[in-house]
Coordinates of C-alpha atoms in Angstrom, one line a residue:
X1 CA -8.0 36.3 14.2
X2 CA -5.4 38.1 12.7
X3 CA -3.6 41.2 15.1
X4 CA -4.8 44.4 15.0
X5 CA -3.6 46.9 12.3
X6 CA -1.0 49.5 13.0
X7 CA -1.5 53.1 12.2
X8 CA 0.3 54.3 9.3
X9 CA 1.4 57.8 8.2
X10 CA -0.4 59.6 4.9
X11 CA 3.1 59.4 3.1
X12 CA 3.4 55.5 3.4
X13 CA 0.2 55.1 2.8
X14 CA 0.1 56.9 -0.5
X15 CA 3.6 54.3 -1.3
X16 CA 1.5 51.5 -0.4
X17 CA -1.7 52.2 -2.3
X18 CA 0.4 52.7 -5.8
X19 CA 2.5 49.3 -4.6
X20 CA -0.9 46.9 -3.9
X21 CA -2.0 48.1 -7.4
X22 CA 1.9 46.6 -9.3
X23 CA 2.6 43.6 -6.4
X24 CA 2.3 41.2 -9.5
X25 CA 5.8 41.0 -9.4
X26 CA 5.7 39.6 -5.9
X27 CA 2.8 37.4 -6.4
X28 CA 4.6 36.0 -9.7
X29 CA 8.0 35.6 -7.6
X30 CA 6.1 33.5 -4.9
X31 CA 4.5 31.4 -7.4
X32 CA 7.5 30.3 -9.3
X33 CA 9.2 29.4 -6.0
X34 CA 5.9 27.2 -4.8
X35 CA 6.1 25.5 -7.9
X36 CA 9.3 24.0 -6.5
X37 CA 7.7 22.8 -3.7
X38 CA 6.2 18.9 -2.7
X39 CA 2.5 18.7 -4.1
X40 CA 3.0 21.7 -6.1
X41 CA 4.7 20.4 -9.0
X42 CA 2.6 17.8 -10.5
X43 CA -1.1 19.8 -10.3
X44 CA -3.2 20.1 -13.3
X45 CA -2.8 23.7 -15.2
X46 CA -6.8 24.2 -13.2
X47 CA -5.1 23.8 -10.0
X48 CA -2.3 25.6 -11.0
X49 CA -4.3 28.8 -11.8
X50 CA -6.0 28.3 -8.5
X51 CA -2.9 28.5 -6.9
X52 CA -2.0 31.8 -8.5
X53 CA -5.4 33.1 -7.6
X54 CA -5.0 32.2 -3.6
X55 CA -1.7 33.6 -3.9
X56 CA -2.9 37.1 -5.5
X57 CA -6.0 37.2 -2.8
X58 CA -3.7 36.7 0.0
X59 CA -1.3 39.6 -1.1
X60 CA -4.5 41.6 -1.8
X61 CA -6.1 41.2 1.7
X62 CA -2.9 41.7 3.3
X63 CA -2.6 45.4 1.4
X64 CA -6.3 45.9 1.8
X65 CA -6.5 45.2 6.0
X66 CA -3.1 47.5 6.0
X67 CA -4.5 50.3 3.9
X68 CA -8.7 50.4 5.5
X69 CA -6.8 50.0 8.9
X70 CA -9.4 46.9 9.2
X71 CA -9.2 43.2 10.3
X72 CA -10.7 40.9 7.6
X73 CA -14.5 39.8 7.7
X74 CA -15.7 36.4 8.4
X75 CA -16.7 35.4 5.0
X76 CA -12.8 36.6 3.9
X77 CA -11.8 34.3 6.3
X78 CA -14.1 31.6 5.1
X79 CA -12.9 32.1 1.9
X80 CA -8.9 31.6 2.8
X81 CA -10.2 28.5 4.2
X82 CA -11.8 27.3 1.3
X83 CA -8.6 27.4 -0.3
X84 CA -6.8 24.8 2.2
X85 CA -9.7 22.9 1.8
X86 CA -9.1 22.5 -1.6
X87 CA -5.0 21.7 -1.2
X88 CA -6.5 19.1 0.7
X89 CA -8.0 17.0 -2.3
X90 CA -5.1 18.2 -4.6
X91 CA -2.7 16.4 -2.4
X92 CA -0.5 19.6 -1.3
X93 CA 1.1 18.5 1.9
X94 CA 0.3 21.1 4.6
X95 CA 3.6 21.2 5.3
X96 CA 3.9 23.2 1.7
X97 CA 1.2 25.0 2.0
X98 CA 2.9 26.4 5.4
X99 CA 5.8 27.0 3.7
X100 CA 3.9 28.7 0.8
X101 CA 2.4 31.1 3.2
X102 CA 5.7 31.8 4.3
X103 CA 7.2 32.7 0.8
X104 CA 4.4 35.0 0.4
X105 CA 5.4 37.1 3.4
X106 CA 8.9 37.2 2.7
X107 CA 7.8 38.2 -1.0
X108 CA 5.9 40.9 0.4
X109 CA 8.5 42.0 2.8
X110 CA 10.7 42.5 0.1
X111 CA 8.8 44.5 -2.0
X112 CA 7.9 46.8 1.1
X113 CA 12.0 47.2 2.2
X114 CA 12.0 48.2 -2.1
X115 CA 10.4 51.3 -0.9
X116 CA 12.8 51.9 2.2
X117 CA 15.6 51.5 -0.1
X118 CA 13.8 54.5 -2.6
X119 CA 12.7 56.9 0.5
X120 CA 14.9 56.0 3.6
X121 CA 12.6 58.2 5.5
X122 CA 9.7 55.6 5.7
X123 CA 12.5 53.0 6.6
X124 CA 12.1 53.3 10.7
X125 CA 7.6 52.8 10.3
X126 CA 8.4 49.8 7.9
X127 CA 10.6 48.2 10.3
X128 CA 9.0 48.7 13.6
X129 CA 5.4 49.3 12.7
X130 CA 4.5 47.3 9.4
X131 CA 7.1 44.4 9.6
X132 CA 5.8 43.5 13.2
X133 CA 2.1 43.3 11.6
X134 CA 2.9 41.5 8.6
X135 CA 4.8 38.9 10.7
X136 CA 2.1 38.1 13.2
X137 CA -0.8 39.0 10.3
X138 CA 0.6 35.6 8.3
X139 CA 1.2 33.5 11.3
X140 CA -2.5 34.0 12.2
X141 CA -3.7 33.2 8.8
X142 CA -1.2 30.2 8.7
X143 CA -2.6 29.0 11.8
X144 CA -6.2 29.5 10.5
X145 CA -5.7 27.4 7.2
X146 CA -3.8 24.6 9.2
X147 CA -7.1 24.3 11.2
X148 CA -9.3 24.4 8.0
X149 CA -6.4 21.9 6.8
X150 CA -6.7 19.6 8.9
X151 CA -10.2 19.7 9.6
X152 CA -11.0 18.6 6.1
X153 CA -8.4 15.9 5.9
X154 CA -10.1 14.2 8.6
X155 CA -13.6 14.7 7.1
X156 CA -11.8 13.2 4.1
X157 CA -10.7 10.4 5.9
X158 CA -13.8 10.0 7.2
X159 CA -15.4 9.9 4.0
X160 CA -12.6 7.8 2.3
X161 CA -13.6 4.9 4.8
X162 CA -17.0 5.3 4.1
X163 CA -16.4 4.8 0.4
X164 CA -13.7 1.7 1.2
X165 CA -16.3 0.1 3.2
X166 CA -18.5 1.0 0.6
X167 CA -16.3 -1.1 -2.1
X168 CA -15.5 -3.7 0.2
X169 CA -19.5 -4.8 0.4
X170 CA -19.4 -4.5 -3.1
X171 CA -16.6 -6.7 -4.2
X172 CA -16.9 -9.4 -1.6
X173 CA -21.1 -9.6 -1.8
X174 CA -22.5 -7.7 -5.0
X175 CA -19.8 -7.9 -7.5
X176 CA -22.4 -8.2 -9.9
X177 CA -22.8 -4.3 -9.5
X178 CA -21.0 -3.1 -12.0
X179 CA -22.6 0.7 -12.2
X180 CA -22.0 1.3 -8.2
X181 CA -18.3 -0.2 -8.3
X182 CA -17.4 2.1 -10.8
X183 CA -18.8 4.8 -9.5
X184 CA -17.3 4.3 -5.8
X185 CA -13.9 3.2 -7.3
X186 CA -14.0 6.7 -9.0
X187 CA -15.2 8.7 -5.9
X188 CA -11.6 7.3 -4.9
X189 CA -9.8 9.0 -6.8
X190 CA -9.2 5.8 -8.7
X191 CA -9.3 4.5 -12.7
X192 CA -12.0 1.6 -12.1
X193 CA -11.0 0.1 -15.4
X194 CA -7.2 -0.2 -14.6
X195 CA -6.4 -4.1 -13.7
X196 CA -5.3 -5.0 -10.3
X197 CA -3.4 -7.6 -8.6
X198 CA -4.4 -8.9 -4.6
X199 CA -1.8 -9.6 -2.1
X200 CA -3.1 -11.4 0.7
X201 CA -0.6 -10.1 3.7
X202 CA -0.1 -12.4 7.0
X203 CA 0.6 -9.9 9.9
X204 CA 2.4 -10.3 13.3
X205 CA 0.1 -8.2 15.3
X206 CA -0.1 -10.3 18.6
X207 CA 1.6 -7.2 20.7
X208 CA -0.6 -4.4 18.9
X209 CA -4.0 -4.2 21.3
X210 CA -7.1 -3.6 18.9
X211 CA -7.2 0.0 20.1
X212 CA -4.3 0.8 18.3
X213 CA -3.9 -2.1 15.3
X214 CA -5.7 0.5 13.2
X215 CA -2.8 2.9 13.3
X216 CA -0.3 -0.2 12.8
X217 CA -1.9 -0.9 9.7
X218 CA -1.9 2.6 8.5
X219 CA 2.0 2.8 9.0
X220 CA 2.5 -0.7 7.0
X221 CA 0.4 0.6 4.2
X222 CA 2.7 3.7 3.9
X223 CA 5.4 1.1 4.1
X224 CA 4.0 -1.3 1.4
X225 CA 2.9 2.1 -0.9
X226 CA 6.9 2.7 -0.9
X227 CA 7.9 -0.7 -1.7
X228 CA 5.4 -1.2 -4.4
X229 CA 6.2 2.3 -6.0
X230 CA 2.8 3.5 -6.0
X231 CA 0.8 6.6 -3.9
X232 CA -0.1 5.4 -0.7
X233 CA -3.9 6.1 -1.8
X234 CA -3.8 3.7 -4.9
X235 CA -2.5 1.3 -3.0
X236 CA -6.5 0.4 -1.7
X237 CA -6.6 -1.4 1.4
X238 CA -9.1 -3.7 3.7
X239 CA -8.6 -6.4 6.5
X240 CA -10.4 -9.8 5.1
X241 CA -10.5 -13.1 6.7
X242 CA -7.7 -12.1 9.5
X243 CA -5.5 -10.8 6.7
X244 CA -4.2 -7.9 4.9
X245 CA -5.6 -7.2 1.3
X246 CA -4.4 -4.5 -0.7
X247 CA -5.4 -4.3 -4.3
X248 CA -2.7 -3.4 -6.3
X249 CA -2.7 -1.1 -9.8
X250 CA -0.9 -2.9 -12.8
X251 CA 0.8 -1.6 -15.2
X252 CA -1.3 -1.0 -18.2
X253 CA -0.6 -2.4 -21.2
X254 CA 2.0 -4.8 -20.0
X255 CA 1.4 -9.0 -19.7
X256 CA -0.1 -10.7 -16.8
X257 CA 3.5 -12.6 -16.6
X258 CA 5.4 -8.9 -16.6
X259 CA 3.0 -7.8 -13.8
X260 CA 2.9 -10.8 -11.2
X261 CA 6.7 -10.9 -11.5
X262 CA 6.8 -7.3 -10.4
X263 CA 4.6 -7.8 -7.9
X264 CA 6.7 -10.8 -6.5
X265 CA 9.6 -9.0 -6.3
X266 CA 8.6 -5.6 -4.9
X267 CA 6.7 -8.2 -2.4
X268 CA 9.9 -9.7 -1.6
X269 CA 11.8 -6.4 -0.8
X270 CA 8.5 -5.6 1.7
X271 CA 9.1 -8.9 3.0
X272 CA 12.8 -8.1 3.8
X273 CA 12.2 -4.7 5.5
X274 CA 9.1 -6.0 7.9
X275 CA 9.8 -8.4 10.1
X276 CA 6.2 -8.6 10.9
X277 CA 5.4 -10.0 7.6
X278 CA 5.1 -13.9 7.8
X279 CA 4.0 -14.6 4.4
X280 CA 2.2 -12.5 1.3
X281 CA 0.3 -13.9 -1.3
X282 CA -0.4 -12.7 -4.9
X283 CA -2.9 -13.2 -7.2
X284 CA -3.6 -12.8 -10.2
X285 CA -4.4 -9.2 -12.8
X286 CA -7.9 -9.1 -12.7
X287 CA -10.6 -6.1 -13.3
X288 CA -14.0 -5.4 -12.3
X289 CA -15.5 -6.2 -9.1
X290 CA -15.8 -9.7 -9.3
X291 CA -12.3 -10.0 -11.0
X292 CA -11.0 -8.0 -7.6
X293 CA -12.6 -10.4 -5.7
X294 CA -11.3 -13.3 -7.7
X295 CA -7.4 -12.1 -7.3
X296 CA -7.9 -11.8 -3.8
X297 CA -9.2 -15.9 -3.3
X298 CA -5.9 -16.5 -5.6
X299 CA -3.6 -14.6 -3.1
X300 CA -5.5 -16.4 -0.2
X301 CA -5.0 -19.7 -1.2
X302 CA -1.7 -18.9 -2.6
X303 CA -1.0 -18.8 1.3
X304 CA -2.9 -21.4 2.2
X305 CA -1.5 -24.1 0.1
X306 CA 2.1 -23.0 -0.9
X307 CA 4.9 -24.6 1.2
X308 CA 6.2 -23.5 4.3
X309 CA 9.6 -22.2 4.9
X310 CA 11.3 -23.9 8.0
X311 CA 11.1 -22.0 10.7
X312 CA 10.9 -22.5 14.9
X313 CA 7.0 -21.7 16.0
X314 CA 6.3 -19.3 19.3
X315 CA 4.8 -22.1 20.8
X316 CA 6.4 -24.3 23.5
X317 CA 7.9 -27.4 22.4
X318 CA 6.1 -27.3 19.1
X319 CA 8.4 -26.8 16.0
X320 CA 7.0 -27.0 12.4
X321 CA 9.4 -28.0 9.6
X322 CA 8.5 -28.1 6.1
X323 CA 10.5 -27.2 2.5
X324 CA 13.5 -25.8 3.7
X325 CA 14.5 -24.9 0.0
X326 CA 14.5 -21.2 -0.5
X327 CA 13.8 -19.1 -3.9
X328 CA 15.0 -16.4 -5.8
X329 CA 13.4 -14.0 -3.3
X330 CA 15.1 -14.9 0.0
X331 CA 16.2 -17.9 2.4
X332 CA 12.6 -19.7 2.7
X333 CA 9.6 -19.0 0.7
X334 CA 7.3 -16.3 2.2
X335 CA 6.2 -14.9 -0.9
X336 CA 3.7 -16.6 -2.6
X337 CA 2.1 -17.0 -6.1
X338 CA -0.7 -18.2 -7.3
X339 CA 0.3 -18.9 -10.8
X340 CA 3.1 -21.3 -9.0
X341 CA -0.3 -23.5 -7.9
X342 CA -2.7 -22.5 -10.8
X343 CA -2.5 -25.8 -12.5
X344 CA -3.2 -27.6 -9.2
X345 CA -6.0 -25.0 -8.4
X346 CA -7.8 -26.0 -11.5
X347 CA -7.0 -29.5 -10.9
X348 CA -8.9 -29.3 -7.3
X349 CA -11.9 -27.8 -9.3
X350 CA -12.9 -31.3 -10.9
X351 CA -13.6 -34.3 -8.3
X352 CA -12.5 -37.0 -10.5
X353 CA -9.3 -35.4 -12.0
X354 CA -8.3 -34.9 -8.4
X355 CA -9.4 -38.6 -7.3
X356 CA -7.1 -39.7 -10.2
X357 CA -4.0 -37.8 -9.3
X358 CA -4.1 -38.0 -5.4
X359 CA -4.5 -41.9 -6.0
X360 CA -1.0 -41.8 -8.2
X361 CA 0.5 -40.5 -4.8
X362 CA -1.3 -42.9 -2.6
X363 CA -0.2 -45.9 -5.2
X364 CA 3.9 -44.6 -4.7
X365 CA 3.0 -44.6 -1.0
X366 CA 2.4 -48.4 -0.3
X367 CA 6.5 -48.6 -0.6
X368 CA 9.0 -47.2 1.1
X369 CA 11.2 -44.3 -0.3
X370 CA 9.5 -44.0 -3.6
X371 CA 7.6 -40.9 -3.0
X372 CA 10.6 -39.7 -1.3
X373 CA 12.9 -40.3 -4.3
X374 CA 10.2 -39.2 -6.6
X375 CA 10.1 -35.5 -5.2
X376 CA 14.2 -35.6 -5.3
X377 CA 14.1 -36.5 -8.9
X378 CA 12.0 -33.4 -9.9
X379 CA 13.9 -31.6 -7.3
X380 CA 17.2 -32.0 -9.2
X381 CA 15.8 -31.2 -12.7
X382 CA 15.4 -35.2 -13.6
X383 CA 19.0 -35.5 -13.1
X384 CA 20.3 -38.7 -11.8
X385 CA 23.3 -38.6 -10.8
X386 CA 22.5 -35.4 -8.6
X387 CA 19.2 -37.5 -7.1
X388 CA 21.4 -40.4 -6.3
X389 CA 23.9 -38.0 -4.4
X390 CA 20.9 -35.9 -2.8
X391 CA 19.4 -39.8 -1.4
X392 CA 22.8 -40.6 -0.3
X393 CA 22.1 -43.9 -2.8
X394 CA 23.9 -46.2 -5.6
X395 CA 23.0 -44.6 -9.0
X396 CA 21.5 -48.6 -9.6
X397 CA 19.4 -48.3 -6.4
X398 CA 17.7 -44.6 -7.9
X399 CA 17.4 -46.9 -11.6
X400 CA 15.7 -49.7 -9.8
X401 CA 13.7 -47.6 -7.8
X402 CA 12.2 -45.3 -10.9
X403 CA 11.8 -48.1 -12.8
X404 CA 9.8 -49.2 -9.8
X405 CA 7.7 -46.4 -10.2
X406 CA 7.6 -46.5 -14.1
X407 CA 5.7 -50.2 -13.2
X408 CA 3.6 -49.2 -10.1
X409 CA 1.7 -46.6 -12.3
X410 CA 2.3 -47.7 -15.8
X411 CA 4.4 -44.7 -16.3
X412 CA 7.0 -43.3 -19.1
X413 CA 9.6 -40.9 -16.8
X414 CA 10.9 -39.9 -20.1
X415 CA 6.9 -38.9 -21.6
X416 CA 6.2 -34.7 -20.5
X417 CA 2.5 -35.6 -20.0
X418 CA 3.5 -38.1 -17.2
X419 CA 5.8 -35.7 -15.6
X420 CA 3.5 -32.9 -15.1
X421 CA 0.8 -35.5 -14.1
X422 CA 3.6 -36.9 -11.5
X423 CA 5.0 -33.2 -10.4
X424 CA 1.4 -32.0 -9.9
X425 CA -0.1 -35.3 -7.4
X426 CA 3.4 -34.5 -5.7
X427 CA 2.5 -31.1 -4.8
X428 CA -1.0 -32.2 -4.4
X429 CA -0.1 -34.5 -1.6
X430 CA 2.2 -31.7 -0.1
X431 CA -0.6 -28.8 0.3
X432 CA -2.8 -32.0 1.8
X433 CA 0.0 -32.8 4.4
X434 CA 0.5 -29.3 5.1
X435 CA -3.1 -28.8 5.8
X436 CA -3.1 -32.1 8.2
X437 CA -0.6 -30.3 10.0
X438 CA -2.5 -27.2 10.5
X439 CA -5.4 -29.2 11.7
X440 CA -3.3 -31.1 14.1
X441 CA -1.3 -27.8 15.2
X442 CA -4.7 -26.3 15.7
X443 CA -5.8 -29.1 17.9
X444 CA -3.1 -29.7 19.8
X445 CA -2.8 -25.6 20.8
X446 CA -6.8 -26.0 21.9
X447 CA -6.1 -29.2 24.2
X448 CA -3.1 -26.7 25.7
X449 CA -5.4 -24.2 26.6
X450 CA -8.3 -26.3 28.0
X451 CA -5.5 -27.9 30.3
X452 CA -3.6 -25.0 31.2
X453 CA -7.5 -23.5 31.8
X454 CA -8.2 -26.6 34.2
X455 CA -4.8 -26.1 35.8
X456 CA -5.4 -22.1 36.4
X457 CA -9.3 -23.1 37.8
X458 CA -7.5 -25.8 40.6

């Protein structure tokens, strides 16, 4: 509660009751300055005139608890705590709305030392009687709305994981529910009909215990927010099949091409500055809860089946090298789209299609280096002379061995529909090896443990 009021002489008294009727001045003064302020500048003209009208009441209390020699009533306090309630969902920072309350009192310590300054004799009960109570007056109502503050932010918070949850069932097992996705995207804070793009994020947290992944997450999400330019709640988060998915807003109005290269490379820069980030994948702009839950299988399996950059495993004696070639985005590949694999996706879609262009590979496979000098060629851009240099080989030995190929499958290297056939059961073949390895990693880590469980039970 604020401190008690000091007793005050007729004379000031009189000066004070003509000033709390004119202290527009001061609350207009304090106003402008807020406006300055973080959270303060981008409100909505309604919030903007409840900002005025908190500042006014506060000035007005403060005269009024001066003047009836009174400390203010509980539903007064209620009410200043209804005002920090609301900075709450307007997105003021409480550290503004500290430093708000603090411009107010200087504001109002100003116009009091105005009346000093015209009758020097009230100068000594300003100074030690009404400047002591104004100090500790507003640093007992600061303290009060931090508490109302910071009690609704977590009841918000509370409430905001409700309502995430809430979405998550949606997307992932009613997407069908059109009415109550819009309506829980919008109790967000959130434009349900703006497109997003998934990134599937793969996270080091092996040293983070469970008790405290929670608040790991919540400082990468700040992180990622930064990166991707956005506020850190439109940046909507949840943890899916042992990964990080955060559904990021597009740009409205520009292409699906414009938007998953922006989302690449602001993925990249994340990439860069957390070294806990193995690999992101994107996928595509989508709307709607079933179009949310569609980008988010893209950005998985744009993880899943993209190729991995070479680098050492954690695990004893167990190294994993795959493409070594890096991209425009860094040294190996650890951002990952799905439009780099959609042809193959839809290719894995139809049985026979897939039959056709896995046995292409398996046909090149029966000799020796053709596969091998297959994926140089479209490495090098169908350039021969750089493929024969990459092989280390006579430019004769790369023309016998394509034309090799050429016979094998019947193929024209020189016809486009053959080389996106070709390039497609090449990368086709890659994702399957990759996968192999997985599987084998996988099993050989569980015959590790069962032995090293056998050798801990002896």
């Amino acid at each position: 509660m604020p401190p008690l009021v000091p007793a005050i002489s007729p004379r000031l008294r009189s000066k004070l009751r003509t000033l709390a009727k004119t202290q527009l001045k001061a609350v207009q003064r304090t106003y402008d300055t807020l406006l300055s302020l973080e959270g303060y500048s981008a409100l909505s003209a309604a919030a903007r005139k409840d900002i005025f009208s908190s500042i006014a009441f506060s000035a007005d209390l403060w005269f009024q608890c001066l003047l009836d020699g009174t400390q203010p009533t509980s539903e007064v306090m209620d009410q200043t705590a209804a005002f920090a309630r609301r900075r709450v969902h307007q997105n003021v920072p409480l550290r503004s709305l500290l430093r708000a309350f603090r411009l107010g009192a200087r504001e109002l310590w100003r116009t009091c030392t105005e009346l000093a300054e015209a009758d020097p004799a009230l100068a000594h009960e300003l100074l030690f009687d009404v400047s002591p109570y104004l100090l500790d007056y507003f640093d007992a109502m600061a303290e009060h709305i931090a508490e109302a503050y910071l009690d609704e932010q977590h009841q918000q918070a509370r409430w905001r994981g409700s309502l995430l949850q809430q979405l998550y069932d949606l997307v992932f097992h009613a997407p069908d529910d059109t009415a109550r996705f819009r309506e829980t995207v919008e109790a967000l804070g959130l434009d349900a009909t703006l497109p997003r793009i998934a990134l599937a994020v793969d996270l080091d947290l092996r040293d983070h215990a469970p008790s405290v992944r929670e608040d790991a997450l919540d400082r990468f999400a700040l992180s990622a927010a930064r990166h991707f330019e956005v506020k850190p709640d439109a940046l909507v988060r949840v943890w899916h099949r042992e990964r990080l998915v955060f559904w990021l807003p597009c740009v409205r109005g520009d292409s699906m091409t414009r938007n998953d290269q922006r989302a690449a490379e602001h993925a990249a820069a994340l990439v860069r500055a957390e070294p806990r980030v193995r690999s992101i994948g994107i996928g595509l702009m989508n709307e709607g809860a079933r179009g949310w839950a569609a980008s988010v299988e893209e950005s998985l399996k744009a993880v899943d089946f993209a190729p991995r950059g070479s680098r050492a495993d954690d695990d004893e004696n167990d190294n994993e090298h795959g493409d070594e070639s890096g991209n425009e985005f860094g040294n190996f590949v650890r951002v990952h789209r799905f439009s780099s694999i959609a042809i193959e996706e839809s290719v894995r879609s139809s049985a026979n299609v897939l039959r056709y262009l896995v046995s292409l590979a398996e046909q090149l496979a029966t000799e020796a280096d053709l596969l091998a000098t297959l994926a140089a060629w479209f490495a090098s851009g169908q350039r021969r002379r750089q493929t024969a240099e990459t092989l280390g080989v006579h430019p004769n030995t790369l023309d016998y061995r394509l034309e090799r190929i050429e016979t094998l499958l019947g193929a024209k290297l020189d016809d486009a529909q053959w080389i996106a056939r070709l390039d497609i059961a090449l990368k086709l073949r890659s994702a399957t090896q990759s996968s192999e390895r997985d599987g084998k990693k996988k099993e050989k880590k569980g015959r590790l443990g069962v032995k090293k469980a056998k050798r801990a039970a002896h």
